[in-house]
Coordinates of C-alpha atoms in Angstrom, one line a residue:
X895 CA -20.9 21.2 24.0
X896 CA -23.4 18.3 24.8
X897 CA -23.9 18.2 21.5
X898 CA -20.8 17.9 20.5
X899 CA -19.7 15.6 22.9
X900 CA -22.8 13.4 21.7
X901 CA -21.7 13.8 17.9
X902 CA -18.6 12.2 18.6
X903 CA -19.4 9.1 20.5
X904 CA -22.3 7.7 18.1
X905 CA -19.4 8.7 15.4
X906 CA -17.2 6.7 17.6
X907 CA -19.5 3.9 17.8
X908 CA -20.2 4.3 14.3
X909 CA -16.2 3.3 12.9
X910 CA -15.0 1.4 14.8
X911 CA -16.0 -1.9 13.1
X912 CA -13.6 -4.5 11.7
X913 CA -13.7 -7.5 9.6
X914 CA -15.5 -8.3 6.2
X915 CA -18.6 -9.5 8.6
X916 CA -18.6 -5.8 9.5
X917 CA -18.7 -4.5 6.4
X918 CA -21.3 -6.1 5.3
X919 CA -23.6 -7.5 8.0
X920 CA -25.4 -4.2 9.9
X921 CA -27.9 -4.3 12.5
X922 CA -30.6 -1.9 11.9
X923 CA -30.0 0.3 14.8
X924 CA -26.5 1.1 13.5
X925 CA -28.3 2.7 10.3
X926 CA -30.0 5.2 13.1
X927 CA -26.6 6.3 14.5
X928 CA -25.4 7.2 10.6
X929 CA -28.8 9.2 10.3
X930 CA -28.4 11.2 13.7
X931 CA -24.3 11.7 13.2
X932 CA -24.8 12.9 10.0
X933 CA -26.6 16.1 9.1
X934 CA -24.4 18.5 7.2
X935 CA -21.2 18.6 5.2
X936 CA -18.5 19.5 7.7
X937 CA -19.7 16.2 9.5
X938 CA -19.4 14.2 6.3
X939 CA -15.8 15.9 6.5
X940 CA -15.4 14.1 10.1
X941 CA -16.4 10.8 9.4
X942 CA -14.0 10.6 5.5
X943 CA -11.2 11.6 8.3
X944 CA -12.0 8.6 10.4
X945 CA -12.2 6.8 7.4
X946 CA -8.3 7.9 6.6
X947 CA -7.3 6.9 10.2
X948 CA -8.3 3.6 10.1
X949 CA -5.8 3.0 7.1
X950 CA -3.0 0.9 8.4
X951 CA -0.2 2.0 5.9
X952 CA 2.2 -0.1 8.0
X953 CA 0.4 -3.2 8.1
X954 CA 1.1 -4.6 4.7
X955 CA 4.8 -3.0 4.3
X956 CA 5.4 -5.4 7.5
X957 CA 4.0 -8.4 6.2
X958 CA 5.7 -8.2 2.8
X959 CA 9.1 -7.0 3.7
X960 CA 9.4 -9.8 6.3
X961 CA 8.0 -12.5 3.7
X962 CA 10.9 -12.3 0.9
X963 CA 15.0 -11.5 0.6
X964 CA 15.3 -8.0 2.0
X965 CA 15.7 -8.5 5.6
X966 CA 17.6 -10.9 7.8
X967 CA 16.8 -11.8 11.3
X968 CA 18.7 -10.2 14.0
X969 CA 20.9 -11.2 17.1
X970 CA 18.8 -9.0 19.4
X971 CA 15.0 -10.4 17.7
X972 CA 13.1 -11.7 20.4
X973 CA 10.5 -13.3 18.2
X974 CA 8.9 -10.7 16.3
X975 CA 7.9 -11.2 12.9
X976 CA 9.6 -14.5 12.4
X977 CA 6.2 -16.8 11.5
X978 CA 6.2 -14.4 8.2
X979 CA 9.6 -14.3 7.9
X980 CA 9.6 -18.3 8.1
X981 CA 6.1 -18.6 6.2
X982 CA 4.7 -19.9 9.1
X983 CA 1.3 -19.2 7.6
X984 CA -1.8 -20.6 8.5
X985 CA -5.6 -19.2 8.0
X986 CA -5.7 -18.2 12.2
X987 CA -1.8 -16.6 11.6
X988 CA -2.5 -12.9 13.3
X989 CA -1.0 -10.8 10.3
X990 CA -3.7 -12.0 7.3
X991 CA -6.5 -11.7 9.8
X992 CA -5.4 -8.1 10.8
X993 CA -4.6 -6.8 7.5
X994 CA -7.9 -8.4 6.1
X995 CA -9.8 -6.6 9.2
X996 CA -8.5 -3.6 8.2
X997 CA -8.9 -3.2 4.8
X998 CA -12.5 -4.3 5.2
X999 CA -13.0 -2.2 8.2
X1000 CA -12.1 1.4 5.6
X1001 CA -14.1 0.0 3.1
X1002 CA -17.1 -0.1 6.1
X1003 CA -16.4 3.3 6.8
X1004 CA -15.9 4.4 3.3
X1005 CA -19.3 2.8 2.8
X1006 CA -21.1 4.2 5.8
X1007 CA -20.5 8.2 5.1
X1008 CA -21.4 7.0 1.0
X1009 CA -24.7 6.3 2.5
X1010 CA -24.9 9.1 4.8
X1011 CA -23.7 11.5 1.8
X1012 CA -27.3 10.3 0.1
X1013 CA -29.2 12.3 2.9
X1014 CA -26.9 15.6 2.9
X1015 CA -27.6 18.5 1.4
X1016 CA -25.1 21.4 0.6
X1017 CA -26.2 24.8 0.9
X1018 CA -23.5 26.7 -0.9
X1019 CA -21.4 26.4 -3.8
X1020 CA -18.5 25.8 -1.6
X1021 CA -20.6 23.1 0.4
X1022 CA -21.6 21.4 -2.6
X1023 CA -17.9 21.6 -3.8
X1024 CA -16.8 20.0 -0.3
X1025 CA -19.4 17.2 -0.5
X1026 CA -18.5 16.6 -4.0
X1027 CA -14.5 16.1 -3.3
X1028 CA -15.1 14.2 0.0
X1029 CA -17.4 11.9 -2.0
X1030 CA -14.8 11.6 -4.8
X1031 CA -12.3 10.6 -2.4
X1032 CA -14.5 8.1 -0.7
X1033 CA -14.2 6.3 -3.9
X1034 CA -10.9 6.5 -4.3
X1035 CA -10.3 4.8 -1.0
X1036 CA -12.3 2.3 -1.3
X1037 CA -10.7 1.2 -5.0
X1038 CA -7.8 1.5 -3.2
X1039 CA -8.5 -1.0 -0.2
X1040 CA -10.0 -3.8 -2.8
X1041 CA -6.8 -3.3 -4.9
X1042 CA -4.7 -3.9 -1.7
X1043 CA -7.1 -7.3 -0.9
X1044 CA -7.1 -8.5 -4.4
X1045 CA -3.0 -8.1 -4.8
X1046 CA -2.8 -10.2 -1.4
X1047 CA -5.5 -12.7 -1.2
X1048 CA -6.2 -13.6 -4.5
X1049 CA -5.5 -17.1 -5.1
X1050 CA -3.5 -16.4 -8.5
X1051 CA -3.5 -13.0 -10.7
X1052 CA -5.1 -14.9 -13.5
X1053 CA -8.8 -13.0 -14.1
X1054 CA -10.8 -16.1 -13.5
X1055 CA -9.4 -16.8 -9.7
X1056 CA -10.9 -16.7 -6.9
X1057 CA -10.2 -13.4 -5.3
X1058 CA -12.0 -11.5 -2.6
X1059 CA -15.4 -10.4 -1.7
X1060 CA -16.5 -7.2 -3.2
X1061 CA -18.0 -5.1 -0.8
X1062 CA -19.5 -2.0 -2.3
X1063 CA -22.0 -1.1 -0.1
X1064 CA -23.5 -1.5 3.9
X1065 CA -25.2 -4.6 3.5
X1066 CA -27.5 -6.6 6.2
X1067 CA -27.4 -9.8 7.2
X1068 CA -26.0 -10.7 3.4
X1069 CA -22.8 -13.0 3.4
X1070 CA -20.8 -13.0 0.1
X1071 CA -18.6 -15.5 -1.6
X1072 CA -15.5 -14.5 -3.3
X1073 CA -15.3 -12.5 -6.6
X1074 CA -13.0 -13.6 -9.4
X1075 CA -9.8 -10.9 -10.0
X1076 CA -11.4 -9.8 -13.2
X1077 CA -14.8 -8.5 -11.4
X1078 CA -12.7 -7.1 -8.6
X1079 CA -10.1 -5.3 -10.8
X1080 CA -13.4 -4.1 -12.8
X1081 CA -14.6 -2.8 -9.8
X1082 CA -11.4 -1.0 -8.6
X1083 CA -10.9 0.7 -11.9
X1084 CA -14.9 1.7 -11.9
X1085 CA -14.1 3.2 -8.3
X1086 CA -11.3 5.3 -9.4
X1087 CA -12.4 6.0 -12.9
X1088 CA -15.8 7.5 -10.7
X1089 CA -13.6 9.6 -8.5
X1090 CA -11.6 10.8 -11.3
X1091 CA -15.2 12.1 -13.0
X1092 CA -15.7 14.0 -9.9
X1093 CA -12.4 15.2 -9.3
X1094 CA -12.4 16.2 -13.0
X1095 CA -14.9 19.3 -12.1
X1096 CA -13.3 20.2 -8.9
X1097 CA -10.3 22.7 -8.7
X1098 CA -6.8 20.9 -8.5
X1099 CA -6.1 19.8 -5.1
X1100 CA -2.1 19.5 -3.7
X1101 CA -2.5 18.3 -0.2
X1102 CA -0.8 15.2 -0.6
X1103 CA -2.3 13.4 2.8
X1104 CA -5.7 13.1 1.3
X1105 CA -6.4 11.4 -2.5
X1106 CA -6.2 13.7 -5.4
X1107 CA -6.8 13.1 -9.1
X1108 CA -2.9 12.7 -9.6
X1109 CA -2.7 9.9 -6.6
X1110 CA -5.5 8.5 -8.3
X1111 CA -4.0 8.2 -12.0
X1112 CA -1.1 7.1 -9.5
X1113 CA -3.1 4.2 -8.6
X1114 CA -4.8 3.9 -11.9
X1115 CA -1.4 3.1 -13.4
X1116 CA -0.3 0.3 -11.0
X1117 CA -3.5 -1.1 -11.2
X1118 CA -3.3 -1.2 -15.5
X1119 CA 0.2 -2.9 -14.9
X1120 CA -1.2 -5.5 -12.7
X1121 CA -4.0 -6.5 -15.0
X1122 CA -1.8 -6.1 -18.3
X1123 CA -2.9 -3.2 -19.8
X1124 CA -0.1 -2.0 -21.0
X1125 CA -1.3 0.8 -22.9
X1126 CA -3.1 2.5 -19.9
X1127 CA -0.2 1.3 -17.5
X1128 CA 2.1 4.1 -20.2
X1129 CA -0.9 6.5 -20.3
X1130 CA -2.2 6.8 -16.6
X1131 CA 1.9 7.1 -15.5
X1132 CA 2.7 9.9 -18.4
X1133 CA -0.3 11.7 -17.0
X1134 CA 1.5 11.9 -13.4
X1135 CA 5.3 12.4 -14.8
X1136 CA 4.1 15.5 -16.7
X1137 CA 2.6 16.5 -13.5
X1138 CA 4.6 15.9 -11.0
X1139 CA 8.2 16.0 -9.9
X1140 CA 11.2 13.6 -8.9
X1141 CA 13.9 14.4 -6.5
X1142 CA 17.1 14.8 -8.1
X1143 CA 19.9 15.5 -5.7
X1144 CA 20.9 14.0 -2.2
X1145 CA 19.3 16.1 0.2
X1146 CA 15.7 16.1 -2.0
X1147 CA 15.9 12.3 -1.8
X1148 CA 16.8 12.3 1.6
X1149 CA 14.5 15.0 2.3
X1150 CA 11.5 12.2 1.5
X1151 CA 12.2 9.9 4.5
X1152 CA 12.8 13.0 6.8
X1153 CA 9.0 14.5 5.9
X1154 CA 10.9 17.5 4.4
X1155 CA 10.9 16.9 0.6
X1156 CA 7.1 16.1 -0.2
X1157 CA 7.1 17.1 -3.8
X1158 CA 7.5 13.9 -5.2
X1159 CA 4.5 12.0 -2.8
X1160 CA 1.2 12.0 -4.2
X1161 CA -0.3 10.2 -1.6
X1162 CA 1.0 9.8 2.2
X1163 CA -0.6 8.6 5.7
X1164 CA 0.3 11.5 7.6
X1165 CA 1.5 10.2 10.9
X1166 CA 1.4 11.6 14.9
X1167 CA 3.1 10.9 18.0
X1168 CA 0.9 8.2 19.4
X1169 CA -0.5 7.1 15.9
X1170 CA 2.4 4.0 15.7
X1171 CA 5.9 4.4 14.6
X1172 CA 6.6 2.7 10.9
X1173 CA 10.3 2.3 12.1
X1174 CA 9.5 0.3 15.0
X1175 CA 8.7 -2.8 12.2
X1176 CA 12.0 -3.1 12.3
X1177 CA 14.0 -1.5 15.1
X1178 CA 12.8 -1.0 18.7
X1179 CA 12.5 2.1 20.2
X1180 CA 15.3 1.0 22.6
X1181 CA 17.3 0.2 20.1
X1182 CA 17.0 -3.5 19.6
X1183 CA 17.3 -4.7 16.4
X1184 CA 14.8 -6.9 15.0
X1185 CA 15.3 -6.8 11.5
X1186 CA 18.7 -6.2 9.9
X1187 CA 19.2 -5.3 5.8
X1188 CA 20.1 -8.2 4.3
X1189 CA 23.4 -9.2 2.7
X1190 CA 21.3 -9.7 -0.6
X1191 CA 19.8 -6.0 -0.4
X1192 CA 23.2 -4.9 0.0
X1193 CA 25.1 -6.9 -1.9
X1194 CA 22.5 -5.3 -5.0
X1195 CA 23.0 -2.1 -3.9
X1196 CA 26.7 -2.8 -4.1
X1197 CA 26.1 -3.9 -7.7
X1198 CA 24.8 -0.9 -8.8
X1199 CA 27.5 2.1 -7.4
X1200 CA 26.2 2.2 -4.0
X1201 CA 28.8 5.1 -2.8
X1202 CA 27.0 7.4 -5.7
X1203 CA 23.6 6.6 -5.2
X1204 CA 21.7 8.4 -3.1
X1205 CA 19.0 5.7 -2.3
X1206 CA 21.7 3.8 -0.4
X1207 CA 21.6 6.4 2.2
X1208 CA 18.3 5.4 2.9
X1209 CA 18.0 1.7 2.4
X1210 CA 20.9 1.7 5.1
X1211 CA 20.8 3.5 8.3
X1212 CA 24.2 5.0 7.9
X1213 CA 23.8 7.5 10.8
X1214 CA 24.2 4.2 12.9
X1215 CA 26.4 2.5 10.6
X1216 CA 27.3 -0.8 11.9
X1217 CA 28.8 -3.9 9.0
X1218 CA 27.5 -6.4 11.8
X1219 CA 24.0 -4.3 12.4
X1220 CA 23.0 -3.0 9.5
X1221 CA 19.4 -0.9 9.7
X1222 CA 16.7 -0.3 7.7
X1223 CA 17.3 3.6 7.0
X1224 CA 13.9 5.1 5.4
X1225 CA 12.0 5.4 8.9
X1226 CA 14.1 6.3 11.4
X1227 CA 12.0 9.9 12.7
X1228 CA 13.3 12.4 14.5
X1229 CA 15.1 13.0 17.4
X1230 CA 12.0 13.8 19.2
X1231 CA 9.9 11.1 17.9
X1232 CA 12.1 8.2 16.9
X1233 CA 11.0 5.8 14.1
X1234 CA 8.1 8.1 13.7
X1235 CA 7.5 9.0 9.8
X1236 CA 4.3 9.6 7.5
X1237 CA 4.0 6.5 5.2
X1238 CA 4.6 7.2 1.7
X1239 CA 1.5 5.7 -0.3
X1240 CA 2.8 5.9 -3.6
X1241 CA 5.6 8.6 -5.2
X1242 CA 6.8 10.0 -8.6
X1243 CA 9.2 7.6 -9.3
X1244 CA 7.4 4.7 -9.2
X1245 CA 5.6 6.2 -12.2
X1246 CA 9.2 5.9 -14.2
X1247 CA 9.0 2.3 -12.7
X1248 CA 5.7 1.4 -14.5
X1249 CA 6.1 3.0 -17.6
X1250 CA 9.5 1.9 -18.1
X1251 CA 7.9 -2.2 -17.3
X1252 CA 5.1 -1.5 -19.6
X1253 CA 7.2 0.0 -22.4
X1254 CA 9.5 -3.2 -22.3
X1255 CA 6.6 -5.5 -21.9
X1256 CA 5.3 -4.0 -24.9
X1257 CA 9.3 -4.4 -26.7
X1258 CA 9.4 -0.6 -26.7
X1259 CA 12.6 -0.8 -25.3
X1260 CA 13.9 2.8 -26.6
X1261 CA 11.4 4.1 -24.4
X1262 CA 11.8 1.9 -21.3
X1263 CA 16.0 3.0 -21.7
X1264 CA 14.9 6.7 -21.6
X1265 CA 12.9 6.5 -18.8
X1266 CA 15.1 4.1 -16.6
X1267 CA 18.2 6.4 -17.6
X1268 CA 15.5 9.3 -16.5
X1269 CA 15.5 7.6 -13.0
X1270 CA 18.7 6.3 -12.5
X1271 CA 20.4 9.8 -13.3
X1272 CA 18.0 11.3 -10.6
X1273 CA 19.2 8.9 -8.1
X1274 CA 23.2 9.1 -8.5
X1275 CA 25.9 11.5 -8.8
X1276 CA 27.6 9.8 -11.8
X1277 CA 25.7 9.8 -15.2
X1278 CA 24.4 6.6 -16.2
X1279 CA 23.8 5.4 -20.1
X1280 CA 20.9 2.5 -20.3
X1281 CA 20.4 0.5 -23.5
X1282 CA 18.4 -2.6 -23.0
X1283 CA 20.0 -5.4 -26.0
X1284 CA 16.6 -7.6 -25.0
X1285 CA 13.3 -7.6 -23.3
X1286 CA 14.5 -10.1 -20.9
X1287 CA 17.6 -7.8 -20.0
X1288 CA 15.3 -5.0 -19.6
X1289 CA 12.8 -6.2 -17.3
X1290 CA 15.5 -8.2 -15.4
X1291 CA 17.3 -4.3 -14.8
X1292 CA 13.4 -3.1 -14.0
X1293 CA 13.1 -5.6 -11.6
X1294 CA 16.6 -4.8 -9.9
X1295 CA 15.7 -1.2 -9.8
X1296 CA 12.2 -1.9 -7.9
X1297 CA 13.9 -3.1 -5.4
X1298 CA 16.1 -0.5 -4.9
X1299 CA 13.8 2.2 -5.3
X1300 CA 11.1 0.9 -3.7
X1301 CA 12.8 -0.9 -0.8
X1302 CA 10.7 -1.7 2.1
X1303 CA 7.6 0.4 0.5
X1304 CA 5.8 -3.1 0.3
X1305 CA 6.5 -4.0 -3.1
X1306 CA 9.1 -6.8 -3.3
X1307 CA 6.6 -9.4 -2.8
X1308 CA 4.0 -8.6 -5.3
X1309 CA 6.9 -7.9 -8.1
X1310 CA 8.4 -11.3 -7.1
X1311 CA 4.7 -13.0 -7.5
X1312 CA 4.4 -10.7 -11.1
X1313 CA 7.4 -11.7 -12.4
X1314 CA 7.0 -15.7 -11.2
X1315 CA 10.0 -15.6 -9.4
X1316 CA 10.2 -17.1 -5.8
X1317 CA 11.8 -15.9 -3.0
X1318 CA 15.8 -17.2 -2.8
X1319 CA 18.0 -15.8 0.3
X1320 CA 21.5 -16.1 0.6
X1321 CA 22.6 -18.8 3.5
X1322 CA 23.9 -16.0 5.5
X1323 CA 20.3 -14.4 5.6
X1324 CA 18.3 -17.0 6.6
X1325 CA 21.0 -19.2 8.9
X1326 CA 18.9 -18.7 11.8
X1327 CA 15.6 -19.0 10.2
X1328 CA 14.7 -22.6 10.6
X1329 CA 15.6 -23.1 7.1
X1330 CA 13.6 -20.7 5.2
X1331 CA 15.9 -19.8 2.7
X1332 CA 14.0 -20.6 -0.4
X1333 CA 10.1 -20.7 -1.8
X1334 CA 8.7 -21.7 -4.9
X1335 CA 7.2 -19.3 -7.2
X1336 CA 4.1 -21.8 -7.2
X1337 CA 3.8 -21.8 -3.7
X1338 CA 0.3 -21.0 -2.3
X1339 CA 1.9 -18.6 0.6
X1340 CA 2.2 -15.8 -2.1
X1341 CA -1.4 -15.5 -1.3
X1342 CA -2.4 -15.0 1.9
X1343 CA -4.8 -17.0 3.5
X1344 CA -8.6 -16.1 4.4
X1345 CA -8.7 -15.7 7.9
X1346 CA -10.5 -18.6 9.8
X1347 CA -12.3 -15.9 11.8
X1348 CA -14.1 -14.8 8.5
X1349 CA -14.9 -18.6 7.8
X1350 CA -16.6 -19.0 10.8
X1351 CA -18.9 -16.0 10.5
X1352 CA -19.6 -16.5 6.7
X1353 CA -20.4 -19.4 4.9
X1354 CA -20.0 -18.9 1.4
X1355 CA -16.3 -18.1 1.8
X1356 CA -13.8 -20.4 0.5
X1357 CA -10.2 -21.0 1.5
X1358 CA -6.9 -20.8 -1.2
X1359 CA -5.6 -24.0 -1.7
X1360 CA -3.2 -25.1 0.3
X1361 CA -4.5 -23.8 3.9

């Protein structure tokens, strides 16, 4: 029991590090504590689960939800979230220094148990097999923590900006500058294409809270639609549709945000009373309001047969309807633990999403119809008939149905940035908001803003411009 007891404070001590500086700057005694806490497989086991706790999940679908036209401040807000909701940004704002923290602080973990890995031997085949997926999936999250950075803090998505630092191992004393988005969307796509080799000789794995081969071609699709390859954008989603599924009545659907229906995640933070509520971004646990739908979201919804599509029962809190109140619906918990819901990493559908974007990108725009009608016809109880007449007309629908489908998932800003689109909201939305109704789609607060906190400890790090 000593023992025991000992393993898990110098594991303690061991991850809970934050910031970049963290990640890379180690004393030497911390490489000690990885060589005593580390020994055999099952503890390699303990340390990847401490690397999936200290994922945020909700962190980034706060930030971008409050930043563009979804949400609307409410009567009973007593101040929180309104410096993003106002771009109020500065480089020593709280939210970019705590989702920059973070992300940096998984990769540190992800990093640490890498190393450790190096010095652990398995003594069976089912050991070895163990090691092997843990180490896969170590990869995985780590691709997926720079691809998170570099879609926030990159000062533009063009491959020769400056982006963020890549940190792919524990490093001492060392202090890097910023890596351009082509070296760190390289790097991503090296990380998950070397957790896909693994995964590739291990048997199929469907336990949706940890990575798999499927979240990965998941990821491996958004990341080919980010960077423009289109061809791998189609690919890399094909390979999930034809293995996975989409809900396709009301109560699946439903079923998604109530932690019934997992067939369509591949990839979810599961969540614990105690472990932070994702509701609770927007509505207290007392029942103040902080965030309301906005007339925009629902005036979109209403454009696209709201009463028949079963989406709009989740946007929308309709179990507390109120026309003056409206609620974010997709995290509202149980009765026992209110607000309290696993976070949905990325699903099935968003697969139809991509493939659809790249197919029109590409003027394939049979193909992007099928799989839009594919979607659409999943979502409703009325049969819909696409046909796209232009590539503008079809990536203006795409776009329309993002939001809808992937409402307050953390997408809206990152598709708004994609598409060069700023952020417009009606007068009703943002009447109380100091007058933050509209922002450029030049505007440098589409990128966030290295925290000053990181400035100060490393001196090769430059700012975006405009901070």
């Amino acid at each position: 029991m000593k023992n025991i007891f000992k393993f898990k404070l110098i594991l303690l001590a061991i991850l809970t590090m934050v910031s970049c500086k963290d990640a890379y700057e180690v004393e030497p005694k911390d490489e000690v504590f990885e060589e005593n806490a580390f020994n055999t497989v099952d503890q390699l086991e303990t340390g990847l689960y401490g690397v999936y706790s200290g994922i945020s999940g909700s962190a980034l679908i706060d930030f971008t939800s409050k930043f563009v036209d979804d949400l609307t401040i409410a009567a009973s807000n007593r101040g929180q979230g309104i410096q993003v909701f106002t771009w109020s940004i500065n480089s020593g704002t709280n939210e970019p220094e705590s989702i920059w923290n973070n992300y940096y602080l998984v990769i540190n973990r992800a990093n640490r148990i890498l190393r450790a890995a190096e010095g652990v031997e398995a003594n069976t085949e089912a050991e070895q097999e163990k090691k092997d997926r843990i180490i896969a999936e170590l990869h995985a999250i780590r691709g997926f923590a720079h691809f998170d950075l570099m879609r926030l803090y990159s000062a533009s998505y063009e491959p020769n900006a400056e982006s963020v630092p890549i940190v792919d191992r524990v490093w001492v004393y060392e202090q890097p500058a910023r890596n351009t988005v082509a070296d760190v969307a390289k790097f991503i796509s090296d990380e998950f294409k070397a957790a896909q080799d693994i995964f590739a000789t291990l048997p199929a794995s469907t336990d949706i809270n940890r990575m798999s081969s499927l979240a990965v071609s998941a990821y491996q699709a958004r990341l080919a639609l980010y960077t423009g390859d289109l061809p791998g954008a189609i690919n890399f989603s094909t390979e999930v549709i034809n293995n996975s599924i989409l809900a396709t009545t009301q109560t699946e659907y439903l079923g998604i945000w109530a932690d019934e229906f997992t067939s369509e995640t591949l990839w979810q933070l599961a969540r614990t009373p105690g472990q932070g509520a994702i509701g609770t971004l927007f509505t207290d646990t007392n029942g103040d309001v902080f965030f309301n739908v906005s007339e925009e979201m629902l005036n979109t919804l209403n454009n696209n047969d709201w009463t028949d599509d079963h989406r709009t029962y989740a946007v929308l809190d309709t179990q507390n309807f109120d026309p003056a109140n409206l609620q974010v619906g997709k995290y509202l918990g149980s009765e026992a633990n209110p607000f309290l819901n696993n976070i949905k990493m990325i699903r099935t559908s968003e697969m139809y999403l991509i493939r659809a974007e790249a197919y029109a990108r590409d003027n394939q725009l049979g193909l992007a119809s099928a799989d839009m009608e594919t979607l659409k016809n999943a979502r409703k109880d009325i049969t819909v008939t696409v046909g796209y007449a232009s590539q503008a007309n079809a990536l203006a629908d795409i776009l329309e149905e993002r939001r809808i489908e992937l409402a307050y998932e953390g997408h809206r800003m990152f598709d708004l940035r994609r598409y060069d689109l700023g952020v417009d909201r009606l007068p009703n939305d943002c009447d109380n908001a100091a007058g933050a109704c509209s922002l450029d789609s030049d505007d440098y607060r589409f990128a966030l803003p290295i925290p000053q906190s990181e400035r100060f400890a490393n001196d090769n790090i430059s700012q975006n411009p405009g901070y």
